[in-house]
mmCIF file of C-alpha atoms in Angstrom:
data_model
loop_
_atom_site.group_PDB
_atom_site.id
_atom_site.type_symbol
_atom_site.label_atom_id
_atom_site.label_comp_id
_atom_site.label_asym_id
_atom_site.label_seq_id
_atom_site.Cartn_x
_atom_site.Cartn_y
_atom_site.Cartn_z
ATOM 1 C CA MET A 1 92.332 -76.044 -6.710
ATOM 2 C CA SER A 2 90.202 -74.990 -9.657
ATOM 3 C CA ARG A 3 91.862 -74.262 -12.951
ATOM 4 C CA GLU A 4 90.624 -72.826 -16.208
ATOM 5 C CA PRO A 5 90.545 -74.909 -19.401
ATOM 6 C CA LYS A 6 93.564 -74.289 -21.604
ATOM 7 C CA SER A 7 93.410 -71.333 -23.933
ATOM 8 C CA PHE A 8 91.947 -71.238 -27.410
ATOM 9 C CA GLU A 9 95.398 -70.575 -28.847
ATOM 10 C CA ALA A 10 96.977 -73.521 -27.034
ATOM 11 C CA ALA A 11 94.274 -75.887 -28.276
ATOM 12 C CA ILE A 12 93.885 -74.728 -31.849
ATOM 13 C CA THR A 13 97.628 -74.600 -32.567
ATOM 14 C CA ALA A 14 98.408 -78.072 -31.227
ATOM 15 C CA GLU A 15 99.780 -80.384 -33.928
ATOM 16 C CA ASP A 16 97.222 -83.096 -33.212
ATOM 17 C CA PHE A 17 94.231 -80.723 -32.879
ATOM 18 C CA SER A 18 90.997 -81.779 -34.563
ATOM 19 C CA SER A 19 87.615 -80.249 -33.794
ATOM 20 C CA ALA A 20 86.109 -83.717 -34.249
ATOM 21 C CA ASP A 21 87.948 -84.877 -31.107
ATOM 22 C CA TYR A 22 86.034 -82.448 -28.889
ATOM 23 C CA CYS A 23 82.400 -81.995 -27.904
ATOM 24 C CA GLY A 24 80.279 -79.458 -26.074
ATOM 25 C CA THR A 25 79.519 -79.516 -22.362
ATOM 26 C CA SER A 26 75.913 -80.696 -22.811
ATOM 27 C CA TYR A 27 76.955 -83.641 -24.984
ATOM 28 C CA ALA A 28 79.745 -84.530 -22.543
ATOM 29 C CA ALA A 29 77.206 -84.529 -19.708
ATOM 30 C CA LYS A 30 74.993 -86.905 -21.677
ATOM 31 C CA LEU A 31 77.910 -89.265 -22.378
ATOM 32 C CA LEU A 32 78.973 -89.310 -18.732
ATOM 33 C CA GLY A 33 75.464 -89.448 -17.284
ATOM 34 C CA LEU A 34 76.187 -86.324 -15.219
ATOM 35 C CA SER A 35 74.760 -82.822 -15.011
ATOM 36 C CA VAL A 36 76.256 -79.983 -17.021
ATOM 37 C CA ALA A 37 77.255 -78.275 -13.758
ATOM 38 C CA THR A 38 79.142 -81.402 -12.647
ATOM 39 C CA VAL A 39 81.007 -81.595 -15.949
ATOM 40 C CA GLN A 40 81.958 -77.924 -15.635
ATOM 41 C CA SER A 41 83.241 -78.638 -12.125
ATOM 42 C CA LEU A 42 85.332 -81.581 -13.387
ATOM 43 C CA VAL A 43 86.857 -79.333 -16.033
ATOM 44 C CA GLU A 44 87.718 -76.664 -13.464
ATOM 45 C CA LYS A 45 89.347 -79.317 -11.257
ATOM 46 C CA GLY A 46 91.407 -80.535 -14.198
ATOM 47 C CA GLU A 47 89.906 -84.033 -14.115
ATOM 48 C CA ILE A 48 88.625 -83.664 -17.678
ATOM 49 C CA GLU A 49 90.645 -81.935 -20.391
ATOM 50 C CA ALA A 50 88.978 -78.989 -22.112
ATOM 51 C CA TRP A 51 89.631 -75.674 -23.790
ATOM 52 C CA LYS A 52 87.598 -72.516 -24.178
ATOM 53 C CA THR A 53 86.610 -71.022 -27.510
ATOM 54 C CA LEU A 54 87.036 -67.310 -28.141
ATOM 55 C CA GLY A 55 83.367 -66.899 -27.202
ATOM 56 C CA GLY A 56 83.909 -68.665 -23.875
ATOM 57 C CA HIS A 57 82.328 -72.042 -24.697
ATOM 58 C CA ARG A 58 83.987 -75.124 -23.244
ATOM 59 C CA ARG A 59 85.040 -77.879 -25.641
ATOM 60 C CA ILE A 60 85.597 -81.236 -23.919
ATOM 61 C CA ALA A 61 88.158 -83.798 -25.131
ATOM 62 C CA LEU A 62 86.386 -87.077 -25.917
ATOM 63 C CA GLN A 63 89.498 -89.103 -25.085
ATOM 64 C CA SER A 64 89.583 -87.370 -21.711
ATOM 65 C CA ILE A 65 85.991 -88.502 -21.104
ATOM 66 C CA ASN A 66 87.073 -92.098 -21.731
ATOM 67 C CA ALA A 67 90.044 -91.689 -19.387
ATOM 68 C CA TYR A 68 87.686 -90.409 -16.664
ATOM 69 C CA LEU A 69 85.326 -93.363 -17.166
ATOM 70 C CA ALA A 70 88.248 -95.796 -16.999
ATOM 71 C CA ARG A 71 89.311 -94.311 -13.647
ATOM 72 C CA TYR A 72 85.952 -93.962 -11.946
ATOM 73 C CA SER A 73 83.434 -96.144 -13.817
ATOM 74 C CA PRO A 74 85.392 -98.993 -15.439
ATOM 75 C CA GLN A 75 82.214 -101.065 -15.629
ATOM 76 C CA LEU A 76 80.765 -98.614 -18.165
ATOM 77 C CA SER A 77 81.467 -98.810 -21.887
ATOM 78 C CA ARG A 78 83.858 -96.355 -23.449
ATOM 79 C CA VAL A 79 82.160 -93.506 -25.260
ATOM 80 C CA ASP A 80 82.099 -93.553 -29.038
ATOM 81 C CA THR A 81 84.594 -90.965 -30.308
ATOM 82 C CA ASN A 82 83.976 -91.615 -33.999
ATOM 83 C CA PRO A 83 82.825 -88.291 -35.545
ATOM 84 C CA LYS A 84 80.536 -90.074 -38.005
ATOM 85 C CA HIS A 85 78.370 -91.254 -35.121
ATOM 86 C CA ARG A 86 77.340 -87.790 -33.960
ATOM 87 C CA LEU A 87 76.076 -84.612 -35.593
ATOM 88 C CA ARG A 88 77.566 -81.275 -34.519
ATOM 89 C CA VAL A 89 74.858 -78.603 -34.403
ATOM 90 C CA LEU A 90 75.152 -74.883 -33.697
ATOM 91 C CA ILE A 91 71.966 -72.945 -32.866
ATOM 92 C CA VAL A 92 72.116 -69.142 -32.953
ATOM 93 C CA GLU A 93 69.099 -67.501 -31.324
ATOM 94 C CA ASP A 94 69.013 -64.320 -29.250
ATOM 95 C CA ASP A 95 65.729 -65.097 -27.453
ATOM 96 C CA GLU A 96 66.465 -67.076 -24.279
ATOM 97 C CA ALA A 97 63.013 -68.708 -24.122
ATOM 98 C CA THR A 98 63.394 -69.991 -27.681
ATOM 99 C CA ARG A 99 66.893 -71.338 -26.921
ATOM 100 C CA GLU A 100 65.477 -73.247 -23.962
ATOM 101 C CA LEU A 101 62.711 -74.612 -26.180
ATOM 102 C CA TYR A 102 65.322 -75.900 -28.639
ATOM 103 C CA ARG A 103 67.232 -77.468 -25.757
ATOM 104 C CA ALA A 104 64.138 -79.227 -24.446
ATOM 105 C CA TYR A 105 63.212 -80.680 -27.830
ATOM 106 C CA PHE A 106 66.726 -81.836 -28.666
ATOM 107 C CA ASP A 107 66.969 -83.563 -25.273
ATOM 108 C CA GLU A 108 63.601 -85.222 -25.838
ATOM 109 C CA TRP A 109 64.612 -86.550 -29.273
ATOM 110 C CA ASP A 110 67.668 -88.268 -27.754
ATOM 111 C CA LEU A 111 69.587 -88.210 -31.030
ATOM 112 C CA PRO A 112 73.415 -88.441 -31.243
ATOM 113 C CA VAL A 113 73.645 -84.676 -31.567
ATOM 114 C CA ASP A 114 76.366 -82.485 -30.053
ATOM 115 C CA CYS A 115 74.483 -79.200 -29.789
ATOM 116 C CA THR A 116 75.793 -75.756 -28.848
ATOM 117 C CA TRP A 117 73.504 -72.760 -28.268
ATOM 118 C CA MET A 118 74.702 -69.203 -28.828
ATOM 119 C CA PRO A 119 72.816 -65.949 -28.162
ATOM 120 C CA SER A 120 74.376 -63.819 -30.898
ATOM 121 C CA ALA A 121 75.657 -63.939 -34.463
ATOM 122 C CA LEU A 122 78.868 -62.199 -33.403
ATOM 123 C CA GLU A 123 79.615 -64.950 -30.900
ATOM 124 C CA ALA A 124 78.936 -67.563 -33.577
ATOM 125 C CA LEU A 125 81.330 -65.847 -35.988
ATOM 126 C CA MET A 126 84.046 -65.948 -33.329
ATOM 127 C CA ASP A 127 83.745 -69.697 -32.755
ATOM 128 C CA ILE A 128 82.270 -71.363 -35.809
ATOM 129 C CA ALA A 129 85.555 -71.955 -37.650
ATOM 130 C CA SER A 130 87.076 -73.836 -34.709
ATOM 131 C CA MET A 131 83.873 -75.760 -33.906
ATOM 132 C CA ARG A 132 83.130 -76.772 -37.520
ATOM 133 C CA PRO A 133 79.411 -77.668 -37.061
ATOM 134 C CA ASP A 134 77.673 -79.985 -39.511
ATOM 135 C CA LEU A 135 74.447 -77.989 -39.156
ATOM 136 C CA LEU A 136 73.780 -74.334 -38.409
ATOM 137 C CA ILE A 137 70.290 -73.335 -37.255
ATOM 138 C CA THR A 138 69.900 -69.575 -37.007
ATOM 139 C CA ASP A 139 67.488 -66.725 -36.558
ATOM 140 C CA LEU A 140 67.952 -63.613 -38.713
ATOM 141 C CA SER A 141 66.687 -60.684 -36.612
ATOM 142 C CA MET A 142 69.246 -60.219 -33.836
ATOM 143 C CA PRO A 143 70.794 -57.145 -32.183
ATOM 144 C CA GLY A 144 74.140 -55.947 -33.505
ATOM 145 C CA VAL A 145 75.429 -58.305 -36.183
ATOM 146 C CA ASP A 146 72.297 -60.059 -37.456
ATOM 147 C CA GLY A 147 71.859 -63.469 -39.048
ATOM 148 C CA ILE A 148 71.998 -62.167 -42.621
ATOM 149 C CA GLU A 149 75.333 -60.458 -42.021
ATOM 150 C CA MET A 150 76.632 -63.615 -40.367
ATOM 151 C CA LEU A 151 75.626 -65.798 -43.322
ATOM 152 C CA LYS A 152 77.294 -63.389 -45.750
ATOM 153 C CA ALA A 153 80.519 -63.675 -43.767
ATOM 154 C CA LEU A 154 80.291 -67.469 -43.650
ATOM 155 C CA LYS A 155 80.055 -67.652 -47.452
ATOM 156 C CA ARG A 156 83.706 -66.624 -47.582
ATOM 157 C CA ASN A 157 84.890 -69.476 -45.340
ATOM 158 C CA GLN A 158 85.853 -72.437 -47.533
ATOM 159 C CA GLN A 159 86.113 -74.733 -44.506
ATOM 160 C CA LEU A 160 82.351 -74.440 -43.975
ATOM 161 C CA THR A 161 81.113 -75.164 -47.508
ATOM 162 C CA ASP A 162 79.672 -78.545 -46.445
ATOM 163 C CA MET A 163 77.799 -77.122 -43.460
ATOM 164 C CA GLN A 164 74.018 -77.425 -43.715
ATOM 165 C CA ILE A 165 72.006 -74.289 -42.888
ATOM 166 C CA VAL A 166 68.451 -73.929 -41.587
ATOM 167 C CA VAL A 167 67.158 -70.373 -41.203
ATOM 168 C CA ILE A 168 64.112 -69.882 -38.983
ATOM 169 C CA SER A 169 62.782 -66.339 -39.152
ATOM 170 C CA GLY A 170 59.683 -64.187 -39.002
ATOM 171 C CA LEU A 171 61.006 -61.838 -41.691
ATOM 172 C CA PRO A 172 59.098 -61.765 -45.008
ATOM 173 C CA GLN A 173 60.945 -63.273 -47.970
ATOM 174 C CA GLU A 174 60.910 -59.885 -49.702
ATOM 175 C CA ALA A 175 62.817 -58.289 -46.823
ATOM 176 C CA ILE A 176 65.360 -61.097 -46.896
ATOM 177 C CA LYS A 177 65.861 -60.696 -50.658
ATOM 178 C CA GLU A 178 66.359 -56.949 -50.252
ATOM 179 C CA ARG A 179 69.246 -57.713 -47.877
ATOM 180 C CA GLY A 180 70.936 -60.006 -50.420
ATOM 181 C CA GLY A 181 69.080 -63.242 -49.742
ATOM 182 C CA LEU A 182 70.290 -66.483 -48.197
ATOM 183 C CA PRO A 183 72.899 -69.008 -49.354
ATOM 184 C CA PRO A 184 71.414 -71.136 -52.194
ATOM 185 C CA HIS A 185 71.406 -74.352 -50.165
ATOM 186 C CA ALA A 186 69.857 -72.852 -46.997
ATOM 187 C CA HIS A 187 66.403 -73.985 -45.855
ATOM 188 C CA LEU A 188 64.079 -71.141 -44.823
ATOM 189 C CA LEU A 189 61.339 -71.863 -42.279
ATOM 190 C CA LYS A 190 58.849 -69.384 -40.885
ATOM 191 C CA LYS A 191 58.431 -68.849 -37.172
ATOM 192 C CA PRO A 192 57.161 -70.390 -34.966
ATOM 193 C CA VAL A 193 59.556 -73.333 -35.239
ATOM 194 C CA ASN A 194 58.052 -76.473 -36.754
ATOM 195 C CA PHE A 195 59.746 -78.964 -34.451
ATOM 196 C CA ASP A 196 58.199 -81.992 -36.181
ATOM 197 C CA TRP A 197 59.876 -80.949 -39.438
ATOM 198 C CA LEU A 198 63.112 -80.133 -37.629
ATOM 199 C CA GLN A 199 63.202 -83.505 -35.900
ATOM 200 C CA GLY A 200 62.788 -85.293 -39.230
ATOM 201 C CA TYR A 201 65.461 -83.144 -40.863
ATOM 202 C CA VAL A 202 67.992 -83.637 -38.054
ATOM 203 C CA THR A 203 67.296 -87.387 -37.974
ATOM 204 C CA ALA A 204 67.933 -87.591 -41.715
ATOM 205 C CA LEU A 205 71.173 -85.627 -41.322
ATOM 206 C CA VAL A 206 72.373 -87.977 -38.571
ATOM 207 C CA THR A 207 71.919 -90.905 -40.987
ATOM 208 C CA ALA A 208 73.466 -89.049 -43.919
ATOM 209 C CA ASN A 209 76.388 -87.915 -41.759
ATOM 210 C CA ALA A 210 77.230 -91.502 -40.820
ATOM 211 C CA LYS A 211 77.180 -92.566 -44.492
ATOM 212 C CA TRP A 212 79.163 -89.525 -45.687
ATOM 213 C CA ARG A 213 81.915 -90.014 -43.105
ATOM 214 C CA SER A 214 82.148 -93.784 -43.663
#
């Protein structure tokens, strides 16, 4: 019998809850050597512990992944649950083709990156506080709540002051300044995405993240 992951409230209010103990479905699939669809099926069957964010994204318990491996693949090594050995990345982009391009490049780089893709700034605002990404990559021009409004809202969240921000947009700098500008530490790149630069930046952050969390 299929069952839904436990609720956001049940997860986030648990005494031992830490966002660092959970990963996204894509990263879980990579750790287990399975497809994303198979991981989703394991969650629905209750064989892997998970919860759903307010935006509907599954977060998979890393300890539960190790328990699954111990039961079914004891010959495999346990997965590394140390948060300093992976970079949590949130990508906010409303264009589906561009999201898929990000996904393809991140998979090709094969870096220890736990990446979540979201199609709207509103969805990101719902989930970002509980996911606590190390890096936010976002577009600005999006329907409804746009990237500039999202970044203004994030400025007020003290839990996210260490989060790195990369803005990739086709908007002229003058238009961005007229809307209040970007956070001082944000990197602004023009579209189309320079994936060579992004790969170097993410690789450097992976190294810096390991040193910072040591």
